[in-house]
């Protein structure tokens, strides 16, 4: 049977990424707190670089790699899976991306009623056999979290006789770790969640609802404050060497959202913060 | 060229709806206030009933009907378009559905700064040549609106020393008109929007933000209150003979939503509201 | 602490459904084939009816019911959960809806390479303590599947010298079971999938790709044929007493979709299929 | 009334982007072919950079800028709007993003039946008053198109006795123009659409359906071929100095997609295409 994909291409155009996208796949993650596991369902993208002289990649091999490693699709193993995919596809570069809901157990602040909060987690793994100026490009891993929380507007509180508009917000943090370091999803979640006016919960009894209402009012934050307060903490966290953070606030007084975004690579000279 | 669709089918199974779905199409609506027009982009679904003995419908004719009537896709003409579609497809029944964003001009409550609020509008037209017990089924038209607004929680206000959680909500109303009657989109919008704790706006200067913050705090409503207050007004509106309403509140203290739903056909004997 | 929700309402308007919507929640289902379990993540809606004289429902109780029954959110237990929710909320009626991805293990047709297909499953449970004309309304359960497959156009095949346009389609079936009967997800999946031109697979090696390509070409089906062939099988399946089926074909030659829909309650007198 | 936003911030953290997101807004574009206009509805994002010493931006001003320039939200004016936004917000940097459906009139290949194809267009404008090493950063504009088309698999055609799987694909091209140059949406659309196996149409009569079926079969393309053939044409197009292209093919034989991606900045030394 002819192998069209393996035939020679003459257009002399290499392809940065080619592969399979939007695969839905069940995965199992290890939970540092309980020592148990958590089952969830991911969306998976798998790509390799294709050299200019090859007509096509072999799409079915991506799925075979995925099935072979179905129980290793977690942060501490994903680079091995990505590397195996690179080799199986005979490629110089490989990209493996996962997005999935993850559940965090939380107790209500007063009654301690138990519940779970669902967050969005992403893993982006990239491995390369290329050399840039003789230096191996190697591995790259980005972990991302999207965390729901509450924001309460400082301006609305300040100018109003009573009340203050507040709303659900989604705070996203993508991070690269310092060499040899890492954070658990639960650790990064704790950092991110604290940047908001207050946290959200699944189960809130009336004493809890009173608590979160007052907590939010006591801690008003603009969307700018959320990303800045998060940046302050991430700047001090030595296990993180790069971050990209944003908050999107679903304003209760508008039909559009407020948004703020900061990116920082700590290895590059700091931000220019010359006086005004 | 053979016409496969027109051939005879022997499975003896009629099809309730067959046609084209998820067509994106530009439409033009007449604006009762300015006397001008509003341009927007709709998602369109077009279906007919197919008798048991016909193998297939003629899909391209749906698009031809749409193109022929491209400037009549508005509430007062849509039944004519639906009827023409029914005839062009030689069908007993026809369904035409449109969903589109629509813009309402609104002034901020204090500074009167101008802006637009985007709502979602749906038209569902159905026409039939069938007779049920000798009586013509005829026409059916449902108009729907999805309106953003603000809800503020009465419980949170009552139990907290200060503040109250509030959030954006989306209130949906679908209505059937009494014979010979109708409401403009703008008229139904006014009714729906008033059911919330307060309205949302595109442009709010600080005096406006103070106003909406205090207005929401002065008018706390559960999701139950929103649909009930809306039902009270729709019950009194004689131009409406049937409604289906709901509100979905994007709770600022949870990562899930609060929801309430009421349906009422005024021609049917009223709700059973016997005492508790 | 005051219980605002429990206070008396004077608008005399009952609410059909009130509760929580769009909760993301991990669930575990039993697998009839392996005897093992399958873990997945659902979207959950939980509603009750609210009598006219009660101001509000108690939202946190829905989550408590969900957490209490977290390992019973499966077809054979869901009615019990729904019933418990109805009682916990002191309501006459309760509605519990789950939507989740589910994975079916399938072997490629020639090489028998293994892989999983993801489908969408829905459970809709409804329980009522109401009596209609002295008769208990009781329980209602609807199971739904959305299954990806391939459709190949008979008209395109017939009129073209070679080739035929084909595309992914999504076939949806919602069913109610006859008293005391049920089908496993896997059983209904098998029925639904067979209605298409051919099946889709996760892993296809070249001999498999040849097989599915030729199989689709040998079995051309309009969107009308898919729903009709499915209806024929469901009509004969005595464990099913009601169905609602549709297919949406993502036409490869258009930027819109073809769609067909049939609903049938077998207890009602059959369709009118009088001769043409 | 206090201006909280204008107060001084002491965290010494500048914000890359802050503003409003996901505004829905009607826009009017000029059509080069008819000389007329096209009305559509955009999603709009507006951001500015915020210096470290300023607590917050003034969100309402974004909407005021948008309303002031409501009839200039088109490719040839958007940079002026972006620049005005930057000044109105007293910022060094400003970002203005629009995404909207756009309609292209097309005639069927044989019968010349008329219809419209809807594509997705994006404008991303960025203006900066910053200087990098004394050199003004200035303006940046990226235009993007997402175009539906048909792809037919060369492998499936080659190995099968008859038929070949084909499917709808979406080809995306984002481009930066050479100084003083530009392409109309219609011009870039023509380039992108030609890269597929064949085009999609709104209205296809039977002679047209025969034509597109055979045209696709005569022109099989992997997802790799689509992006490579598009790259070849964009490489030769001197009005374009940078591009990012991808194709996502909704495989009719799988429930996941095939994907390929190429990015090229022509000002940078060409791709390394050393022999194998």
PDB file of N, CA and C in Angstrom, chain D residues 135-167:
ATOM      1  N   UNK D 135      14.586  54.467  18.933  1.00  0.00           N
ATOM      2  CA  UNK D 135      13.769  54.320  17.729  1.00  0.00           C
ATOM      3  C   UNK D 135      12.300  54.163  18.111  1.00  0.00           C
ATOM      4  N   UNK D 136      11.478  54.945  17.449  1.00  0.00           N
ATOM      5  CA  UNK D 136      10.051  54.899  17.748  1.00  0.00           C
ATOM      6  C   UNK D 136       9.475  53.523  17.422  1.00  0.00           C
ATOM      7  N   UNK D 137       8.707  52.975  18.320  1.00  0.00           N
ATOM      8  CA  UNK D 137       8.078  51.677  18.065  1.00  0.00           C
ATOM      9  C   UNK D 137       6.966  51.823  17.031  1.00  0.00           C
ATOM     10  N   UNK D 138       6.181  52.870  17.179  1.00  0.00           N
ATOM     11  CA  UNK D 138       5.188  53.212  16.178  1.00  0.00           C
ATOM     12  C   UNK D 138       3.987  52.308  16.094  1.00  0.00           C
ATOM     13  N   UNK D 139       3.572  51.994  14.876  1.00  0.00           N
ATOM     14  CA  UNK D 139       2.317  51.312  14.625  1.00  0.00           C
ATOM     15  C   UNK D 139       2.526  49.853  14.252  1.00  0.00           C
ATOM     16  N   UNK D 140       1.524  49.056  14.523  1.00  0.00           N
ATOM     17  CA  UNK D 140       1.514  47.675  14.045  1.00  0.00           C
ATOM     18  C   UNK D 140       0.081  47.299  13.717  1.00  0.00           C
ATOM     19  N   UNK D 141      -0.094  46.648  12.584  1.00  0.00           N
ATOM     20  CA  UNK D 141      -1.436  46.235  12.172  1.00  0.00           C
ATOM     21  C   UNK D 141      -1.395  44.819  11.614  1.00  0.00           C
ATOM     22  N   UNK D 142      -2.260  43.965  12.147  1.00  0.00           N
ATOM     23  CA  UNK D 142      -2.370  42.591  11.662  1.00  0.00           C
ATOM     24  C   UNK D 142      -3.811  42.365  11.188  1.00  0.00           C
ATOM     25  N   UNK D 143      -3.937  41.890   9.963  1.00  0.00           N
ATOM     26  CA  UNK D 143      -5.265  41.527   9.460  1.00  0.00           C
ATOM     27  C   UNK D 143      -5.349  40.011   9.383  1.00  0.00           C
ATOM     28  N   UNK D 144      -6.469  39.451   9.839  1.00  0.00           N
ATOM     29  CA  UNK D 144      -6.618  37.996   9.824  1.00  0.00           C
ATOM     30  C   UNK D 144      -7.918  37.564   9.163  1.00  0.00           C
ATOM     31  N   UNK D 145      -7.877  36.447   8.468  1.00  0.00           N
ATOM     32  CA  UNK D 145      -9.081  35.857   7.857  1.00  0.00           C
ATOM     33  C   UNK D 145      -9.187  34.387   8.243  1.00  0.00           C
ATOM     34  N   UNK D 146     -10.397  33.938   8.512  1.00  0.00           N
ATOM     35  CA  UNK D 146     -10.651  32.511   8.698  1.00  0.00           C
ATOM     36  C   UNK D 146     -11.672  32.099   7.635  1.00  0.00           C
ATOM     37  N   UNK D 147     -11.252  31.230   6.727  1.00  0.00           N
ATOM     38  CA  UNK D 147     -12.006  30.949   5.509  1.00  0.00           C
ATOM     39  C   UNK D 147     -12.402  29.466   5.463  1.00  0.00           C
ATOM     40  N   UNK D 148     -13.697  29.166   5.287  1.00  0.00           N
ATOM     41  CA  UNK D 148     -14.107  27.769   5.143  1.00  0.00           C
ATOM     42  C   UNK D 148     -13.809  27.271   3.731  1.00  0.00           C
ATOM     43  N   UNK D 149     -13.460  25.987   3.615  1.00  0.00           N
ATOM     44  CA  UNK D 149     -13.162  25.395   2.308  1.00  0.00           C
ATOM     45  C   UNK D 149     -13.291  23.881   2.426  1.00  0.00           C
ATOM     46  N   UNK D 150     -12.953  23.161   1.360  1.00  0.00           N
ATOM     47  CA  UNK D 150     -13.026  21.702   1.353  1.00  0.00           C
ATOM     48  C   UNK D 150     -11.627  21.118   1.196  1.00  0.00           C
ATOM     49  N   UNK D 151     -11.327  20.093   1.994  1.00  0.00           N
ATOM     50  CA  UNK D 151     -10.071  19.356   1.789  1.00  0.00           C
ATOM     51  C   UNK D 151     -10.407  17.891   1.502  1.00  0.00           C
ATOM     52  N   UNK D 152      -9.645  17.301   0.590  1.00  0.00           N
ATOM     53  CA  UNK D 152      -9.843  15.882   0.243  1.00  0.00           C
ATOM     54  C   UNK D 152      -8.513  15.163   0.418  1.00  0.00           C
ATOM     55  N   UNK D 153      -8.525  14.036   1.095  1.00  0.00           N
ATOM     56  CA  UNK D 153      -7.291  13.380   1.545  1.00  0.00           C
ATOM     57  C   UNK D 153      -6.583  12.616   0.415  1.00  0.00           C
ATOM     58  N   UNK D 154      -5.345  12.962   0.096  1.00  0.00           N
ATOM     59  CA  UNK D 154      -4.600  12.274  -0.965  1.00  0.00           C
ATOM     60  C   UNK D 154      -4.321  10.814  -0.642  1.00  0.00           C
ATOM     61  N   UNK D 155      -4.089  10.507   0.626  1.00  0.00           N
ATOM     62  CA  UNK D 155      -3.800   9.133   1.021  1.00  0.00           C
ATOM     63  C   UNK D 155      -5.040   8.278   0.821  1.00  0.00           C
ATOM     64  N   UNK D 156      -6.179   8.771   1.309  1.00  0.00           N
ATOM     65  CA  UNK D 156      -7.436   8.035   1.170  1.00  0.00           C
ATOM     66  C   UNK D 156      -7.741   7.775  -0.304  1.00  0.00           C
ATOM     67  N   UNK D 157      -7.527   8.760  -1.157  1.00  0.00           N
ATOM     68  CA  UNK D 157      -7.774   8.606  -2.602  1.00  0.00           C
ATOM     69  C   UNK D 157      -6.837   7.560  -3.202  1.00  0.00           C
ATOM     70  N   UNK D 158      -5.570   7.634  -2.815  1.00  0.00           N
ATOM     71  CA  UNK D 158      -4.544   6.766  -3.403  1.00  0.00           C
ATOM     72  C   UNK D 158      -4.766   5.296  -3.051  1.00  0.00           C
ATOM     73  N   UNK D 159      -5.135   5.029  -1.798  1.00  0.00           N
ATOM     74  CA  UNK D 159      -5.196   3.633  -1.348  1.00  0.00           C
ATOM     75  C   UNK D 159      -6.567   2.987  -1.548  1.00  0.00           C
ATOM     76  N   UNK D 160      -7.599   3.802  -1.846  1.00  0.00           N
ATOM     77  CA  UNK D 160      -8.953   3.241  -1.946  1.00  0.00           C
ATOM     78  C   UNK D 160      -9.309   2.941  -3.397  1.00  0.00           C
ATOM     79  N   UNK D 161     -10.124   1.925  -3.597  1.00  0.00           N
ATOM     80  CA  UNK D 161     -10.585   1.575  -4.941  1.00  0.00           C
ATOM     81  C   UNK D 161     -11.461   2.677  -5.518  1.00  0.00           C
ATOM     82  N   UNK D 162     -12.208   3.334  -4.656  1.00  0.00           N
ATOM     83  CA  UNK D 162     -13.093   4.402  -5.094  1.00  0.00           C
ATOM     84  C   UNK D 162     -13.359   5.301  -3.897  1.00  0.00           C
ATOM     85  N   UNK D 163     -13.739   6.550  -4.196  1.00  0.00           N
ATOM     86  CA  UNK D 163     -14.023   7.511  -3.138  1.00  0.00           C
ATOM     87  C   UNK D 163     -12.754   8.039  -2.494  1.00  0.00           C
ATOM     88  N   UNK D 164     -12.947   8.962  -1.561  1.00  0.00           N
ATOM     89  CA  UNK D 164     -11.851   9.550  -0.790  1.00  0.00           C
ATOM     90  C   UNK D 164     -12.511  10.381   0.294  1.00  0.00           C
ATOM     91  N   UNK D 165     -12.020  10.270   1.536  1.00  0.00           N
ATOM     92  CA  UNK D 165     -12.689  11.066   2.562  1.00  0.00           C
ATOM     93  C   UNK D 165     -12.353  12.526   2.367  1.00  0.00           C
ATOM     94  N   UNK D 166     -13.363  13.355   2.543  1.00  0.00           N
ATOM     95  CA  UNK D 166     -13.168  14.799   2.441  1.00  0.00           C
ATOM     96  C   UNK D 166     -13.976  15.469   3.531  1.00  0.00           C
ATOM     97  N   UNK D 167     -13.769  16.770   3.776  1.00  0.00           N
ATOM     98  CA  UNK D 167     -14.393  17.432   4.915  1.00  0.00           C
ATOM     99  C   UNK D 167     -14.249  18.945   4.775  1.00  0.00           C
TER     100      UNK D 167
END
